[in-house]
């Protein structure tokens, strides 16, 4: 079946602009995660959704970052007033229900470049 | 805060040799330990995982061992092949707790020389 998909694959923006990154999880997966990966580093947790609600947003770096999942499926990560330090690959992952040890499946990521 | 340390950062082996990557975690509540393989420009893909109630798990050429007392787990790849070349990440999570977030190590670049 279809895996996790993310759009756009690449996004180039100017400092101070607003961007939205989209994640389509695997159908039927109730748990959805956003991570950020800088060059040469491991993915860093941003936010975790169980259904429509954010169960853990402790990884969001500041209030410029916000994410929604209004219908419990697609999620959008929103970044306001982008800064050059926001440049990274933003990864989305989903898992069946976030219980037990079910696997987190990753999408291909969106490479964000802030000029 | 939670932390996962991973060593070595780079590892070069000859084809057919074994490779071992080691990780240490700080949160004693961690109970789930996956390993991901990431090829250049690609998404991380799970290769093996282990729960805290198991000491060792094996899948063909890949095995993972866990020492809960020492808060240490390792990935073992035997009979390495050139296609094993990639960056490998360990991670730890407290599944069933307040959050299921994965805390990742910094990665190991494995190069298998033909």
mmCIF file of C-alpha atoms in Angstrom:
data_model
loop_
_atom_site.group_PDB
_atom_site.id
_atom_site.type_symbol
_atom_site.label_atom_id
_atom_site.label_comp_id
_atom_site.label_asym_id
_atom_site.label_seq_id
_atom_site.Cartn_x
_atom_site.Cartn_y
_atom_site.Cartn_z
ATOM 1 C CA UNK A 1 0.000 0.000 0.000
ATOM 2 C CA UNK A 2 0.942 3.659 -0.119
ATOM 3 C CA UNK A 3 3.445 4.877 2.427
ATOM 4 C CA UNK A 4 3.691 8.214 4.187
ATOM 5 C CA UNK A 5 3.848 11.057 1.693
ATOM 6 C CA UNK A 6 4.967 14.649 2.169
ATOM 7 C CA UNK A 7 4.598 17.747 0.044
ATOM 8 C CA UNK A 8 6.388 19.683 -1.196
ATOM 9 C CA UNK A 9 9.602 17.689 -1.467
ATOM 10 C CA UNK A 10 11.577 20.925 -1.532
ATOM 11 C CA UNK A 11 10.693 24.407 -0.369
ATOM 12 C CA UNK A 12 12.849 27.472 -0.754
ATOM 13 C CA UNK A 13 11.684 30.618 0.985
ATOM 14 C CA UNK A 14 12.979 33.942 2.131
ATOM 15 C CA UNK A 15 13.643 34.889 5.716
ATOM 16 C CA UNK A 16 10.493 36.196 7.377
ATOM 17 C CA UNK A 17 8.054 34.326 5.125
ATOM 18 C CA UNK A 18 5.371 31.830 6.181
ATOM 19 C CA UNK A 19 5.479 28.191 5.056
ATOM 20 C CA UNK A 20 3.219 25.170 5.304
ATOM 21 C CA UNK A 21 4.428 21.594 5.049
ATOM 22 C CA UNK A 22 1.978 18.766 4.477
ATOM 23 C CA UNK A 23 2.003 15.156 5.606
ATOM 24 C CA UNK A 24 -0.278 12.340 4.424
ATOM 25 C CA UNK A 25 0.067 9.387 6.801
ATOM 26 C CA UNK A 26 -0.550 5.755 5.991
ATOM 27 C CA UNK A 27 -4.290 5.173 5.787
ATOM 28 C CA UNK A 28 -5.715 4.081 9.122
ATOM 29 C CA UNK A 29 -2.761 5.219 11.195
ATOM 30 C CA UNK A 30 -3.977 7.257 14.167
ATOM 31 C CA UNK A 31 -0.564 8.338 15.436
ATOM 32 C CA UNK A 32 1.411 10.987 13.538
ATOM 33 C CA UNK A 33 4.787 12.526 14.362
ATOM 34 C CA UNK A 34 6.838 15.425 13.035
ATOM 35 C CA UNK A 35 10.626 15.410 13.294
ATOM 36 C CA UNK A 36 13.311 17.772 12.013
ATOM 37 C CA UNK A 37 16.653 16.552 10.695
ATOM 38 C CA UNK A 38 19.610 18.857 10.272
ATOM 39 C CA UNK A 39 22.589 17.854 8.138
ATOM 40 C CA UNK A 40 24.638 15.129 9.779
ATOM 41 C CA UNK A 41 22.245 14.733 12.699
ATOM 42 C CA UNK A 42 19.551 12.332 13.779
ATOM 43 C CA UNK A 43 15.886 13.301 13.523
ATOM 44 C CA UNK A 44 14.756 15.573 16.346
ATOM 45 C CA UNK A 45 11.199 15.252 17.689
ATOM 46 C CA UNK A 46 8.819 18.177 17.209
ATOM 47 C CA UNK A 47 5.231 17.067 17.873
ATOM 48 C CA UNK A 48 3.089 13.938 18.237
ATOM 49 C CA UNK A 49 -0.620 13.620 17.354
ATOM 50 C CA UNK A 50 -2.939 10.892 18.524
ATOM 51 C CA UNK A 51 -5.981 11.335 16.345
ATOM 52 C CA UNK A 52 -6.802 15.030 16.022
ATOM 53 C CA UNK A 53 -5.132 16.167 19.214
ATOM 54 C CA UNK A 54 -1.509 17.031 19.891
ATOM 55 C CA UNK A 55 -0.526 14.591 22.637
ATOM 56 C CA UNK A 56 2.982 16.030 22.951
ATOM 57 C CA UNK A 57 4.206 19.302 21.437
ATOM 58 C CA UNK A 58 7.230 19.644 23.693
ATOM 59 C CA UNK A 59 9.657 19.524 20.760
ATOM 60 C CA UNK A 60 8.364 22.613 18.972
ATOM 61 C CA UNK A 61 11.275 25.059 19.273
ATOM 62 C CA UNK A 62 9.181 28.225 19.748
ATOM 63 C CA UNK A 63 5.791 29.760 19.047
ATOM 64 C CA UNK A 64 6.619 30.326 15.371
ATOM 65 C CA UNK A 65 5.977 26.615 14.875
ATOM 66 C CA UNK A 66 2.477 25.184 14.883
ATOM 67 C CA UNK A 67 0.911 21.977 13.599
ATOM 68 C CA UNK A 68 -2.644 20.812 13.017
ATOM 69 C CA UNK A 69 -4.417 17.589 12.165
ATOM 70 C CA UNK A 70 -8.078 18.624 11.990
ATOM 71 C CA UNK A 71 -9.588 15.386 10.726
ATOM 72 C CA UNK A 72 -7.164 12.928 12.242
ATOM 73 C CA UNK A 73 -5.470 12.147 8.940
ATOM 74 C CA UNK A 74 -3.490 14.797 7.012
ATOM 75 C CA UNK A 75 -1.318 17.079 9.096
ATOM 76 C CA UNK A 76 0.156 20.479 8.304
ATOM 77 C CA UNK A 77 3.228 21.939 9.965
ATOM 78 C CA UNK A 78 3.173 25.724 9.854
ATOM 79 C CA UNK A 79 6.196 27.949 10.368
ATOM 80 C CA UNK A 80 5.785 31.705 10.718
ATOM 81 C CA UNK A 81 8.464 34.347 10.194
ATOM 82 C CA UNK A 82 10.983 31.780 8.987
ATOM 83 C CA UNK A 83 14.614 32.137 10.005
ATOM 84 C CA UNK A 84 17.752 30.762 8.356
ATOM 85 C CA UNK A 85 18.150 28.402 11.313
ATOM 86 C CA UNK A 86 14.866 26.719 10.352
ATOM 87 C CA UNK A 87 16.549 25.224 7.282
ATOM 88 C CA UNK A 88 16.426 21.434 7.625
ATOM 89 C CA UNK A 89 14.610 18.351 6.378
ATOM 90 C CA UNK A 90 11.224 18.051 8.031
ATOM 91 C CA UNK A 91 10.180 14.423 8.407
ATOM 92 C CA UNK A 92 6.743 13.081 9.121
ATOM 93 C CA UNK A 93 6.074 9.592 10.492
ATOM 94 C CA UNK A 94 2.935 7.625 11.283
ATOM 95 C CA UNK A 95 2.180 4.506 13.271
ATOM 96 C CA UNK A 96 -0.896 2.360 13.642
ATOM 97 C CA UNK A 97 -2.073 3.549 17.043
ATOM 98 C CA UNK A 98 0.956 4.677 19.015
ATOM 99 C CA UNK A 99 0.655 1.769 21.410
ATOM 100 C CA UNK A 100 2.929 -1.132 22.134
ATOM 101 C CA UNK A 101 5.956 -1.116 19.922
ATOM 102 C CA UNK A 102 4.304 -0.414 16.591
ATOM 103 C CA UNK A 103 6.665 0.890 13.976
ATOM 104 C CA UNK A 104 6.935 4.544 13.040
ATOM 105 C CA UNK A 105 7.036 4.754 9.233
ATOM 106 C CA UNK A 106 8.724 7.817 7.846
ATOM 107 C CA UNK A 107 7.888 9.927 4.837
ATOM 108 C CA UNK A 108 10.524 11.171 2.377
ATOM 109 C CA UNK A 109 10.699 14.556 4.058
ATOM 110 C CA UNK A 110 10.445 18.166 2.952
ATOM 111 C CA UNK A 111 13.746 19.949 2.534
ATOM 112 C CA UNK A 112 13.215 23.535 3.704
ATOM 113 C CA UNK A 113 15.762 26.168 2.754
ATOM 114 C CA UNK A 114 15.418 29.650 4.198
ATOM 115 C CA UNK A 115 17.488 32.215 2.337
ATOM 116 C CA UNK B 1 16.667 15.586 29.461
ATOM 117 C CA UNK B 2 16.515 12.388 27.451
ATOM 118 C CA UNK B 3 19.611 11.621 25.446
ATOM 119 C CA UNK B 4 20.921 8.834 23.220
ATOM 120 C CA UNK B 5 24.621 8.597 22.495
ATOM 121 C CA UNK B 6 25.831 6.604 19.493
ATOM 122 C CA UNK B 7 29.305 5.356 18.552
ATOM 123 C CA UNK B 8 31.207 5.264 16.319
ATOM 124 C CA UNK B 9 30.247 8.168 14.087
ATOM 125 C CA UNK B 10 31.910 6.488 11.102
ATOM 126 C CA UNK B 11 32.737 2.844 10.485
ATOM 127 C CA UNK B 12 34.532 1.324 7.520
ATOM 128 C CA UNK B 13 34.639 -2.451 7.064
ATOM 129 C CA UNK B 14 35.592 -4.882 4.346
ATOM 130 C CA UNK B 15 32.831 -6.778 2.585
ATOM 131 C CA UNK B 16 32.069 -9.952 4.533
ATOM 132 C CA UNK B 17 33.255 -8.561 7.866
ATOM 133 C CA UNK B 18 30.980 -7.763 10.803
ATOM 134 C CA UNK B 19 29.957 -4.281 11.930
ATOM 135 C CA UNK B 20 28.909 -3.257 15.437
ATOM 136 C CA UNK B 21 27.274 0.032 16.417
ATOM 137 C CA UNK B 22 26.666 0.924 20.050
ATOM 138 C CA UNK B 23 24.159 3.218 21.757
ATOM 139 C CA UNK B 24 23.560 4.346 25.315
ATOM 140 C CA UNK B 25 20.339 5.948 26.540
ATOM 141 C CA UNK B 26 19.692 8.099 29.581
ATOM 142 C CA UNK B 27 15.958 7.670 30.312
ATOM 143 C CA UNK B 28 15.490 4.530 32.390
ATOM 144 C CA UNK B 29 11.788 4.496 31.424
ATOM 145 C CA UNK B 30 12.688 3.763 27.781
ATOM 146 C CA UNK B 31 11.202 0.457 26.658
ATOM 147 C CA UNK B 32 11.400 0.473 22.859
ATOM 148 C CA UNK B 33 14.612 0.590 20.820
ATOM 149 C CA UNK B 34 14.410 0.717 17.008
ATOM 150 C CA UNK B 35 17.239 0.940 14.504
ATOM 151 C CA UNK B 36 16.789 2.859 11.264
ATOM 152 C CA UNK B 37 18.847 2.789 8.074
ATOM 153 C CA UNK B 38 18.979 5.969 5.998
ATOM 154 C CA UNK B 39 20.519 6.114 2.554
ATOM 155 C CA UNK B 40 21.610 9.466 1.183
ATOM 156 C CA UNK B 41 18.603 11.668 0.438
ATOM 157 C CA UNK B 42 16.143 8.935 1.441
ATOM 158 C CA UNK B 43 13.744 8.413 4.322
ATOM 159 C CA UNK B 44 14.782 6.494 7.468
ATOM 160 C CA UNK B 45 13.676 2.861 7.241
ATOM 161 C CA UNK B 46 13.280 0.509 10.182
ATOM 162 C CA UNK B 47 15.593 -2.483 10.017
ATOM 163 C CA UNK B 48 15.061 -4.038 13.451
ATOM 164 C CA UNK B 49 13.646 -3.145 16.856
ATOM 165 C CA UNK B 50 13.619 -4.574 20.359
ATOM 166 C CA UNK B 51 11.448 -4.196 23.433
ATOM 167 C CA UNK B 52 12.837 -3.953 26.943
ATOM 168 C CA UNK B 53 11.543 -7.367 27.969
ATOM 169 C CA UNK B 54 13.888 -9.046 25.478
ATOM 170 C CA UNK B 55 17.675 -9.205 25.612
ATOM 171 C CA UNK B 56 18.399 -10.080 22.011
ATOM 172 C CA UNK B 57 16.640 -10.220 18.662
ATOM 173 C CA UNK B 58 17.923 -11.506 15.346
ATOM 174 C CA UNK B 59 16.735 -11.157 11.757
ATOM 175 C CA UNK B 60 18.975 -12.888 9.216
ATOM 176 C CA UNK B 61 22.269 -10.945 9.165
ATOM 177 C CA UNK B 62 21.102 -8.319 11.641
ATOM 178 C CA UNK B 63 20.870 -8.622 15.426
ATOM 179 C CA UNK B 64 20.269 -6.246 18.282
ATOM 180 C CA UNK B 65 21.238 -6.765 21.921
ATOM 181 C CA UNK B 66 19.925 -4.832 24.919
ATOM 182 C CA UNK B 67 21.418 -4.430 28.387
ATOM 183 C CA UNK B 68 18.802 -2.638 30.484
ATOM 184 C CA UNK B 69 20.997 -2.452 33.557
ATOM 185 C CA UNK B 70 23.716 -0.608 31.676
ATOM 186 C CA UNK B 71 21.165 1.261 29.492
ATOM 187 C CA UNK B 72 23.070 0.098 26.470
ATOM 188 C CA UNK B 73 22.035 -1.512 23.156
ATOM 189 C CA UNK B 74 23.939 -2.536 20.066
ATOM 190 C CA UNK B 75 23.380 -3.364 16.407
ATOM 191 C CA UNK B 76 25.334 -6.218 14.874
ATOM 192 C CA UNK B 77 25.534 -6.766 11.120
ATOM 193 C CA UNK B 78 27.285 -9.917 9.940
ATOM 194 C CA UNK B 79 28.591 -10.748 6.456
ATOM 195 C CA UNK B 80 28.371 -7.113 5.414
ATOM 196 C CA UNK B 81 27.620 -6.274 1.792
ATOM 197 C CA UNK B 82 28.184 -3.049 -0.170
ATOM 198 C CA UNK B 83 24.430 -2.374 -0.088
ATOM 199 C CA UNK B 84 24.637 -2.179 3.715
ATOM 200 C CA UNK B 85 26.482 1.139 3.248
ATOM 201 C CA UNK B 86 24.297 3.891 4.740
ATOM 202 C CA UNK B 87 23.797 5.944 7.890
ATOM 203 C CA UNK B 88 22.357 3.963 10.792
ATOM 204 C CA UNK B 89 20.441 5.600 13.631
ATOM 205 C CA UNK B 90 19.515 4.097 16.965
ATOM 206 C CA UNK B 91 16.583 5.480 18.915
ATOM 207 C CA UNK B 92 14.816 5.029 22.228
ATOM 208 C CA UNK B 93 11.237 5.672 23.323
ATOM 209 C CA UNK B 94 8.949 5.191 26.300
ATOM 210 C CA UNK B 95 6.011 3.604 24.517
ATOM 211 C CA UNK B 96 2.816 3.634 26.540
ATOM 212 C CA UNK B 97 3.978 6.651 28.538
ATOM 213 C CA UNK B 98 2.930 10.236 28.067
ATOM 214 C CA UNK B 99 4.512 10.358 24.624
ATOM 215 C CA UNK B 100 5.809 7.918 22.041
ATOM 216 C CA UNK B 101 8.462 10.226 20.662
ATOM 217 C CA UNK B 102 11.670 8.663 19.443
ATOM 218 C CA UNK B 103 14.945 10.095 20.762
ATOM 219 C CA UNK B 104 17.573 9.467 18.099
ATOM 220 C CA UNK B 105 21.316 9.038 18.283
ATOM 221 C CA UNK B 106 23.578 11.101 16.050
ATOM 222 C CA UNK B 107 24.060 8.346 13.488
ATOM 223 C CA UNK B 108 26.831 6.081 12.230
ATOM 224 C CA UNK B 109 28.044 6.269 8.646
ATOM 225 C CA UNK B 110 28.823 2.692 7.637
ATOM 226 C CA UNK B 111 30.977 2.160 4.551
ATOM 227 C CA UNK B 112 31.385 -1.408 3.300
ATOM 228 C CA UNK B 113 34.380 -1.674 1.006
ATOM 229 C CA UNK B 114 34.046 -4.265 -1.791
#
